[in-house]
CSV table of C-alpha atoms in Angstrom, one decimal:
chain,number,residue,atom,x,y,z
A,1,UNK,CA,-48.4,80.5,-55.9
A,2,UNK,CA,-48.5,77.0,-57.5
A,3,UNK,CA,-44.4,77.8,-57.9
A,4,UNK,CA,-44.2,78.4,-53.9
A,5,UNK,CA,-46.3,75.6,-53.8
A,6,UNK,CA,-44.2,73.3,-55.7
A,7,UNK,CA,-41.1,74.5,-53.7
A,8,UNK,CA,-42.6,73.6,-50.5
A,9,UNK,CA,-43.6,70.2,-52.3
A,10,UNK,CA,-39.7,69.9,-53.2
A,11,UNK,CA,-39.1,70.7,-49.4
A,12,UNK,CA,-41.3,68.4,-48.6
A,13,UNK,CA,-40.3,65.6,-50.4
A,14,UNK,CA,-36.4,66.4,-49.4
A,15,UNK,CA,-37.7,66.1,-45.9
A,16,UNK,CA,-39.6,62.9,-46.3
A,17,UNK,CA,-36.4,61.5,-48.0
A,18,UNK,CA,-34.4,62.8,-45.6
A,19,UNK,CA,-36.8,61.5,-42.8
A,20,UNK,CA,-36.9,58.5,-44.5
A,21,UNK,CA,-33.3,58.0,-44.7
A,22,UNK,CA,-33.0,58.2,-41.3
A,23,UNK,CA,-35.9,56.1,-40.2
A,24,UNK,CA,-33.6,53.6,-42.4
A,25,UNK,CA,-30.4,54.3,-40.6
A,26,UNK,CA,-32.1,54.3,-37.4
A,27,UNK,CA,-33.6,50.8,-38.3
A,28,UNK,CA,-30.3,49.4,-39.8
A,29,UNK,CA,-28.7,50.2,-36.4
A,30,UNK,CA,-31.3,48.6,-34.6
A,31,UNK,CA,-31.0,45.5,-36.9
A,32,UNK,CA,-27.6,45.4,-36.7
A,33,UNK,CA,-27.7,45.4,-32.9
A,34,UNK,CA,-30.5,42.7,-33.1
A,35,UNK,CA,-28.0,40.7,-35.2
A,36,UNK,CA,-25.1,41.1,-32.5
A,37,UNK,CA,-27.2,40.0,-29.9
A,38,UNK,CA,-28.2,37.1,-31.7
A,39,UNK,CA,-24.7,36.3,-32.5
A,40,UNK,CA,-24.2,36.6,-28.7
A,41,UNK,CA,-26.8,34.2,-27.8
A,42,UNK,CA,-25.5,31.5,-30.3
A,43,UNK,CA,-22.1,32.1,-29.2
A,44,UNK,CA,-23.0,31.7,-25.4
A,45,UNK,CA,-25.1,28.8,-26.1
A,46,UNK,CA,-22.4,27.0,-27.8
A,47,UNK,CA,-19.9,27.7,-24.9
A,48,UNK,CA,-22.5,26.6,-22.1
A,49,UNK,CA,-23.4,23.7,-24.4
A,50,UNK,CA,-19.3,22.6,-24.3
A,51,UNK,CA,-19.0,23.7,-20.4
A,52,UNK,CA,-22.2,21.6,-19.6
A,53,UNK,CA,-20.8,18.4,-21.7
A,54,UNK,CA,-17.2,18.6,-19.8
A,55,UNK,CA,-19.3,18.9,-16.5
A,56,UNK,CA,-21.3,15.8,-17.5
A,57,UNK,CA,-18.4,14.1,-18.6
A,58,UNK,CA,-16.6,15.0,-15.3
A,59,UNK,CA,-19.4,13.9,-13.4
A,60,UNK,CA,-19.8,10.3,-15.1
A,61,UNK,CA,-16.0,9.9,-14.2
A,62,UNK,CA,-16.5,11.1,-11.0
A,63,UNK,CA,-19.5,8.5,-10.9
A,64,UNK,CA,-17.4,5.5,-12.0
A,65,UNK,CA,-14.8,6.1,-9.2
A,66,UNK,CA,-17.3,6.8,-6.9
A,67,UNK,CA,-18.8,3.3,-7.8
A,68,UNK,CA,-15.5,1.4,-7.7
A,69,UNK,CA,-14.1,3.1,-4.6
A,70,UNK,CA,-17.6,1.9,-2.9
A,71,UNK,CA,-16.9,-1.4,-3.7
A,72,UNK,CA,-13.4,-1.6,-3.1
A,73,UNK,CA,-14.4,-0.4,0.4
A,74,UNK,CA,-17.4,-2.6,0.6
A,75,UNK,CA,-14.8,-5.5,0.4
A,76,UNK,CA,-12.8,-4.4,2.8
A,77,UNK,CA,-15.4,-3.9,5.1
A,78,UNK,CA,-16.5,-7.5,4.6
A,79,UNK,CA,-13.1,-8.5,5.4
A,80,UNK,CA,-12.2,-6.7,8.5
A,81,UNK,CA,-9.1,-9.6,9.4
A,82,UNK,CA,-7.6,-8.4,6.7
A,83,UNK,CA,-6.8,-5.0,9.0
A,84,UNK,CA,-5.7,-7.0,12.2
A,85,UNK,CA,-2.0,-7.4,12.4
B,1,UNK,CA,-26.5,38.7,3.2
B,2,UNK,CA,-26.6,35.4,3.8
B,3,UNK,CA,-23.1,34.9,2.9
B,4,UNK,CA,-22.4,37.7,5.8
B,5,UNK,CA,-23.0,35.2,8.7
B,6,UNK,CA,-20.7,34.6,11.1
B,7,UNK,CA,-18.1,31.9,10.4
B,8,UNK,CA,-19.5,29.8,13.5
B,9,UNK,CA,-21.9,28.6,11.7
B,10,UNK,CA,-21.7,25.3,9.9
B,11,UNK,CA,-19.7,26.5,6.8
B,12,UNK,CA,-21.0,23.8,4.7
B,13,UNK,CA,-24.3,25.1,5.2
B,14,UNK,CA,-23.0,28.6,4.4
B,15,UNK,CA,-21.7,27.2,1.2
B,16,UNK,CA,-25.0,25.5,0.5
B,17,UNK,CA,-26.8,28.7,0.8
B,18,UNK,CA,-24.4,30.6,-1.5
B,19,UNK,CA,-24.9,28.4,-4.0
B,20,UNK,CA,-28.6,28.3,-3.3
B,21,UNK,CA,-28.7,32.2,-3.7
B,22,UNK,CA,-26.9,31.8,-6.7
B,23,UNK,CA,-29.1,29.8,-8.3
B,24,UNK,CA,-32.1,31.8,-6.9
B,25,UNK,CA,-30.6,34.9,-9.0
B,26,UNK,CA,-30.1,32.9,-11.9
B,27,UNK,CA,-33.8,31.7,-11.9
B,28,UNK,CA,-34.8,35.2,-11.1
B,29,UNK,CA,-32.9,36.8,-14.1
B,30,UNK,CA,-33.9,34.4,-16.5
B,31,UNK,CA,-37.6,35.0,-15.5
B,32,UNK,CA,-37.3,38.4,-15.7
B,33,UNK,CA,-35.9,37.6,-19.4
B,34,UNK,CA,-38.6,35.6,-20.1
B,35,UNK,CA,-41.0,38.4,-19.0
B,36,UNK,CA,-39.5,41.0,-21.4
B,37,UNK,CA,-41.2,39.3,-24.2
B,38,UNK,CA,-45.0,39.9,-23.3
B,39,UNK,CA,-43.7,43.1,-22.5
B,40,UNK,CA,-42.1,43.8,-25.9
B,41,UNK,CA,-45.1,42.4,-27.5
B,42,UNK,CA,-47.9,44.6,-25.8
B,43,UNK,CA,-45.4,47.6,-26.4
B,44,UNK,CA,-45.2,46.6,-30.2
B,45,UNK,CA,-49.3,46.7,-30.4
B,46,UNK,CA,-49.8,49.7,-28.6
B,47,UNK,CA,-47.4,51.6,-30.7
B,48,UNK,CA,-49.1,50.4,-33.8
B,49,UNK,CA,-52.8,51.3,-32.9
B,50,UNK,CA,-51.3,54.9,-31.5
B,51,UNK,CA,-49.7,54.9,-35.1
B,52,UNK,CA,-52.7,54.1,-37.0
B,53,UNK,CA,-55.5,55.7,-34.7
B,54,UNK,CA,-53.4,59.4,-33.9
B,55,UNK,CA,-53.0,62.1,-35.9
B,56,UNK,CA,-49.8,63.2,-34.4
B,57,UNK,CA,-47.8,60.2,-36.4
B,58,UNK,CA,-44.4,61.8,-36.2
B,59,UNK,CA,-44.3,61.7,-32.4
B,60,UNK,CA,-45.5,58.6,-31.8
B,61,UNK,CA,-42.9,57.3,-34.3
B,62,UNK,CA,-40.0,59.0,-32.5
B,63,UNK,CA,-41.7,57.9,-29.0
B,64,UNK,CA,-41.3,54.0,-30.7
B,65,UNK,CA,-38.0,54.7,-31.7
B,66,UNK,CA,-37.0,55.9,-28.1
B,67,UNK,CA,-39.0,53.0,-26.8
B,68,UNK,CA,-37.5,50.5,-29.0
B,69,UNK,CA,-33.8,51.8,-28.4
B,70,UNK,CA,-34.6,51.3,-24.6
B,71,UNK,CA,-36.3,47.7,-24.9
B,72,UNK,CA,-33.1,46.6,-26.6
B,73,UNK,CA,-30.9,47.9,-24.4
B,74,UNK,CA,-33.3,46.1,-21.5
B,75,UNK,CA,-32.9,43.1,-23.5
B,76,UNK,CA,-29.4,43.2,-23.8
B,77,UNK,CA,-28.9,44.1,-20.3
B,78,UNK,CA,-31.2,41.3,-19.1
B,79,UNK,CA,-29.5,38.6,-21.0
B,80,UNK,CA,-25.8,39.8,-20.1
B,81,UNK,CA,-27.2,39.0,-16.5
B,82,UNK,CA,-28.6,35.7,-17.0
B,83,UNK,CA,-25.5,34.9,-19.6
B,84,UNK,CA,-23.4,36.1,-16.4
B,85,UNK,CA,-25.0,34.2,-13.9
B,86,UNK,CA,-25.4,31.0,-15.7
B,87,UNK,CA,-21.3,31.2,-16.5
B,88,UNK,CA,-21.0,32.0,-12.3
B,89,UNK,CA,-23.2,29.0,-11.7
B,90,UNK,CA,-21.1,26.7,-14.0
B,91,UNK,CA,-17.9,27.7,-13.1
B,92,UNK,CA,-19.2,27.0,-9.4
B,93,UNK,CA,-20.4,23.8,-10.2
B,94,UNK,CA,-17.1,22.6,-12.0
B,95,UNK,CA,-15.3,23.8,-9.0
B,96,UNK,CA,-16.9,21.6,-6.6
B,97,UNK,CA,-16.7,18.9,-9.3
B,98,UNK,CA,-13.0,19.3,-9.2
B,99,UNK,CA,-13.2,19.6,-5.2
B,100,UNK,CA,-15.0,16.4,-5.6
B,101,UNK,CA,-12.5,14.3,-7.7
B,102,UNK,CA,-9.7,15.5,-5.7
B,103,UNK,CA,-11.2,14.0,-2.4
B,104,UNK,CA,-12.3,11.0,-4.5
B,105,UNK,CA,-8.2,10.5,-5.6
B,106,UNK,CA,-7.3,10.8,-2.0
B,107,UNK,CA,-9.7,8.3,-0.9
B,108,UNK,CA,-8.6,6.5,-3.8
B,109,UNK,CA,-4.8,6.8,-2.8
B,110,UNK,CA,-5.7,5.8,1.2
B,111,UNK,CA,-7.4,2.6,-0.4
B,112,UNK,CA,-4.2,1.9,-2.6
B,113,UNK,CA,-2.3,2.5,0.3
B,114,UNK,CA,-4.4,0.0,2.6
B,115,UNK,CA,-4.1,-2.6,-0.2
B,116,UNK,CA,-0.4,-2.1,-0.4
B,117,UNK,CA,0.0,-2.5,3.4
B,118,UNK,CA,-2.4,-5.4,3.6
B,119,UNK,CA,0.0,-7.2,0.7
B,120,UNK,CA,3.2,-6.4,2.5
B,121,UNK,CA,1.4,-7.7,5.9
B,122,UNK,CA,0.4,-10.8,3.9
B,123,UNK,CA,3.9,-11.3,2.8
B,124,UNK,CA,5.4,-10.7,6.0
B,125,UNK,CA,3.3,-12.8,7.4
B,126,UNK,CA,3.6,-16.1,5.0
B,127,UNK,CA,7.3,-15.6,5.2
B,128,UNK,CA,7.1,-15.7,9.0
B,129,UNK,CA,5.2,-18.8,8.9
B,130,UNK,CA,7.3,-20.3,6.4
B,131,UNK,CA,8.9,-23.4,8.3
B,132,UNK,CA,12.6,-22.7,7.5
B,133,UNK,CA,14.2,-26.1,8.2
B,134,UNK,CA,17.2,-26.3,10.5
B,135,UNK,CA,19.1,-29.5,10.2
B,136,UNK,CA,20.4,-30.5,13.4
B,137,UNK,CA,23.2,-32.6,13.7
B,138,UNK,CA,22.2,-36.5,13.7
B,139,UNK,CA,23.9,-39.7,13.1
B,140,UNK,CA,23.1,-43.1,12.0
B,141,UNK,CA,24.8,-45.9,13.6
B,142,UNK,CA,24.6,-49.2,11.5
B,143,UNK,CA,24.3,-51.4,14.4
B,144,UNK,CA,21.9,-49.5,16.7
B,145,UNK,CA,17.9,-49.5,16.1
B,146,UNK,CA,18.2,-46.7,13.8
B,147,UNK,CA,18.1,-44.5,16.0
B,148,UNK,CA,19.0,-40.7,15.5
B,149,UNK,CA,20.5,-39.1,18.2
B,150,UNK,CA,19.9,-34.9,17.3
B,151,UNK,CA,22.2,-33.3,19.8
B,152,UNK,CA,21.5,-29.6,20.6
B,153,UNK,CA,24.5,-27.1,20.2
B,154,UNK,CA,23.5,-25.2,23.3
B,155,UNK,CA,23.9,-27.4,25.7
B,156,UNK,CA,26.9,-26.5,27.8
B,157,UNK,CA,29.7,-28.4,28.3
B,158,UNK,CA,29.5,-28.8,31.6
B,159,UNK,CA,25.8,-30.4,31.6
B,160,UNK,CA,27.1,-32.8,29.2
B,161,UNK,CA,30.1,-33.8,31.3
B,162,UNK,CA,27.9,-34.3,34.0
B,163,UNK,CA,25.4,-36.3,32.2
B,164,UNK,CA,28.2,-38.7,30.9
B,165,UNK,CA,29.9,-38.4,33.9
B,166,UNK,CA,26.5,-39.9,35.6
B,167,UNK,CA,25.8,-42.2,32.9
B,168,UNK,CA,29.7,-43.7,33.1
B,169,UNK,CA,28.9,-43.9,37.1
B,170,UNK,CA,25.7,-45.5,36.7
B,171,UNK,CA,27.8,-48.2,35.2
B,172,UNK,CA,28.5,-51.1,37.5
B,173,UNK,CA,32.0,-51.9,38.2
B,174,UNK,CA,31.5,-55.5,37.5
B,175,UNK,CA,29.3,-54.8,34.3
B,176,UNK,CA,30.1,-56.8,31.3
B,177,UNK,CA,31.9,-55.3,28.4
B,178,UNK,CA,28.7,-54.9,26.6
B,179,UNK,CA,27.1,-52.4,29.3
B,180,UNK,CA,30.4,-49.7,29.0
B,181,UNK,CA,29.6,-46.2,28.4
B,182,UNK,CA,30.4,-46.6,25.0
B,183,UNK,CA,28.4,-49.4,24.4
B,184,UNK,CA,25.3,-47.2,25.9
B,185,UNK,CA,25.9,-44.7,23.5
B,186,UNK,CA,26.6,-47.1,20.8
B,187,UNK,CA,23.2,-48.5,21.0
B,188,UNK,CA,21.3,-45.2,21.6
B,189,UNK,CA,23.3,-43.7,18.4
B,190,UNK,CA,24.1,-45.5,14.8
B,191,UNK,CA,27.5,-46.2,14.5
B,192,UNK,CA,28.0,-43.9,11.5
B,193,UNK,CA,28.8,-41.4,13.6
B,194,UNK,CA,31.1,-39.3,11.8
B,195,UNK,CA,32.9,-37.5,15.0
B,196,UNK,CA,30.0,-35.2,15.2
B,197,UNK,CA,28.6,-36.0,18.6
B,198,UNK,CA,32.1,-36.3,20.0
B,199,UNK,CA,33.4,-33.7,18.3
B,200,UNK,CA,30.6,-31.3,19.4
B,201,UNK,CA,31.2,-32.3,22.8
B,202,UNK,CA,35.0,-32.0,22.4
B,203,UNK,CA,34.8,-28.8,20.7
B,204,UNK,CA,32.7,-27.7,23.6
B,205,UNK,CA,35.0,-29.5,25.8
B,206,UNK,CA,37.9,-27.5,23.9
B,207,UNK,CA,36.8,-24.1,25.2
B,208,UNK,CA,38.2,-24.9,28.5
B,209,UNK,CA,40.7,-27.4,28.5
B,210,UNK,CA,40.6,-27.6,32.4
B,211,UNK,CA,37.0,-28.8,32.0
B,212,UNK,CA,38.0,-31.5,29.2
B,213,UNK,CA,40.9,-32.6,31.2
B,214,UNK,CA,38.9,-32.8,34.7
B,215,UNK,CA,36.2,-34.5,32.7
B,216,UNK,CA,38.6,-36.7,30.9
B,217,UNK,CA,40.1,-37.6,34.1
B,218,UNK,CA,36.9,-38.9,35.5
B,219,UNK,CA,36.1,-41.0,32.5
B,220,UNK,CA,39.7,-42.6,33.1
B,221,UNK,CA,38.7,-43.6,36.4
B,222,UNK,CA,35.2,-44.6,35.4
B,223,UNK,CA,36.8,-46.6,32.6
B,224,UNK,CA,39.4,-48.2,34.7
B,225,UNK,CA,36.4,-49.0,37.1
B,226,UNK,CA,34.6,-50.5,34.4
B,227,UNK,CA,37.0,-51.7,32.4
B,228,UNK,CA,35.1,-52.1,29.3
B,229,UNK,CA,35.9,-51.6,26.3
B,230,UNK,CA,34.5,-47.9,26.0
B,231,UNK,CA,38.3,-47.3,24.9
B,232,UNK,CA,37.0,-48.4,21.5
B,233,UNK,CA,36.0,-45.0,20.9
B,234,UNK,CA,39.2,-43.9,22.8
B,235,UNK,CA,41.1,-46.0,21.1
B,236,UNK,CA,39.8,-45.2,17.7
B,237,UNK,CA,39.9,-41.4,18.1
B,238,UNK,CA,43.6,-42.0,19.8
B,239,UNK,CA,44.4,-43.8,16.7
B,240,UNK,CA,44.0,-41.7,14.4
B,241,UNK,CA,44.3,-37.9,15.9
B,242,UNK,CA,41.9,-35.2,14.8
B,243,UNK,CA,42.8,-32.1,13.1
B,244,UNK,CA,42.0,-30.4,16.2
B,245,UNK,CA,43.6,-32.0,19.2
B,246,UNK,CA,41.3,-31.5,21.9
B,247,UNK,CA,38.6,-33.0,19.8
B,248,UNK,CA,40.1,-36.4,19.8
B,249,UNK,CA,39.9,-36.7,23.6
B,250,UNK,CA,35.8,-36.1,23.4
B,251,UNK,CA,35.5,-38.4,20.8
B,252,UNK,CA,36.0,-41.4,22.9
B,253,UNK,CA,33.8,-40.8,25.3
B,254,UNK,CA,30.9,-40.6,23.0
B,255,UNK,CA,32.2,-42.7,20.1
B,256,UNK,CA,30.4,-45.6,20.0
B,257,UNK,CA,31.8,-48.9,18.3
B,258,UNK,CA,31.8,-48.1,14.7
B,259,UNK,CA,32.4,-50.1,11.7
B,260,UNK,CA,35.8,-49.0,9.7
B,261,UNK,CA,34.1,-45.9,9.1
B,262,UNK,CA,35.5,-42.5,9.1
B,263,UNK,CA,33.7,-40.2,11.4
B,264,UNK,CA,32.9,-37.6,9.3
B,265,UNK,CA,33.7,-33.8,10.6
B,266,UNK,CA,30.5,-31.5,11.3
B,267,UNK,CA,30.2,-27.9,12.4
B,268,UNK,CA,27.3,-27.0,14.2
B,269,UNK,CA,24.9,-24.2,12.9
B,270,UNK,CA,24.5,-22.6,16.5
B,271,UNK,CA,28.3,-22.8,17.5
B,272,UNK,CA,30.8,-21.9,14.5
B,273,UNK,CA,33.8,-22.0,16.8
B,274,UNK,CA,33.6,-26.0,16.8
B,275,UNK,CA,36.1,-27.3,14.4
B,276,UNK,CA,35.1,-30.0,11.9
B,277,UNK,CA,37.0,-32.8,13.0
B,278,UNK,CA,37.1,-36.0,11.3
B,279,UNK,CA,38.6,-38.9,12.9
B,280,UNK,CA,38.2,-42.2,11.0
B,281,UNK,CA,37.2,-44.7,13.4
B,282,UNK,CA,38.5,-48.3,12.7
B,283,UNK,CA,36.2,-51.4,13.7
B,284,UNK,CA,37.6,-52.9,17.3
B,285,UNK,CA,36.5,-54.9,20.0
B,286,UNK,CA,35.4,-53.1,22.9
B,287,UNK,CA,37.7,-55.1,25.0
B,288,UNK,CA,40.6,-54.2,23.1
B,289,UNK,CA,39.7,-50.6,22.4
B,290,UNK,CA,39.3,-50.2,26.1
B,291,UNK,CA,42.5,-51.4,26.8
B,292,UNK,CA,43.9,-49.1,24.1
B,293,UNK,CA,42.2,-46.3,25.4
B,294,UNK,CA,43.7,-46.8,28.8
B,295,UNK,CA,47.1,-46.9,27.4
B,296,UNK,CA,46.4,-43.7,25.3
B,297,UNK,CA,44.6,-41.4,27.3
B,298,UNK,CA,47.6,-40.4,29.0
B,299,UNK,CA,49.1,-39.0,26.0
B,300,UNK,CA,45.9,-37.7,25.2
B,301,UNK,CA,45.2,-35.9,28.0
B,302,UNK,CA,48.4,-34.0,27.6
B,303,UNK,CA,47.8,-33.2,23.8
B,304,UNK,CA,44.3,-32.0,24.7
B,305,UNK,CA,45.4,-29.7,27.4
B,306,UNK,CA,48.1,-28.2,25.2
B,307,UNK,CA,44.9,-27.5,22.5
């Protein structure tokens, strides 16, 4: 009986260890995927920051060009005689 | 849905609606991703309490593993949706900015074209406004009252002939020597005429030999009637024939009493066909010249008709 209990205990320990290993493997898979998700988020943030920076730069240049055009058009509007032949 | 609206609507509004729809979907996806956090937190607390208080811990653990996997997949799905919508929105905004840049470049190009046109027009107007001096012939006679006569080369020979004929006819037959045609001419012009006037008229006359001869004949009549020293000019021209034979006949009619100065030749700017005639005109008294002219006129008449 004791010997059977010992065997059962050994089996239980074995099962427990196996389950523990499975759990650890499961946890490692989850952790790995979460880390990959985190890396994706970092890369996505860097890419989005670059795109936003370029967009901001383009908008700034457009704004400056628009201001220049506005001044030029205002000057031309103020002197309509220039366009009279 | 909204993009499926008919094209008859304002396309700008449709484009704006599509942009608005994209923005709304992005905001919605972001909101859903944000809502995942409290859901995951509540699910984690429930699993912890159920594992602690439940007797079937293995079943709770298995459920927890499944839920963790599904939650992770759901989170990745939401993150992917948000990332896709954000990238699409950024690309759309970049495209709009690029299109706006192209439109601004077009406006800039149009403005530069207008400026170039204005500059060219300004230059053209300035060039047109620039006064280009045209130096007509003029003569300075030393004996005159420093008057300068400008002869327009466009005056027809006939009119000029008539003019001089009239002028000669106006002279009384018994007028003194100082009132001859040549005298009048010399009084009006300076004596430094270099044959320009006479050559001009003579060159005009040379166009039709008949005219000159006829005018010459008329002048002969006038000279004979007047008996003025108008032959001074004639004589001067007759003595020293010009390079163009015809011009010499015209010279005496218009030639004033000059000093011993050579009549400089000239060329009309308007009529390049005129020949440059240089006839030195020695100074003579009017009576002597007129007499000399009477003698020379016949020879000059023949020579003029030939040329």
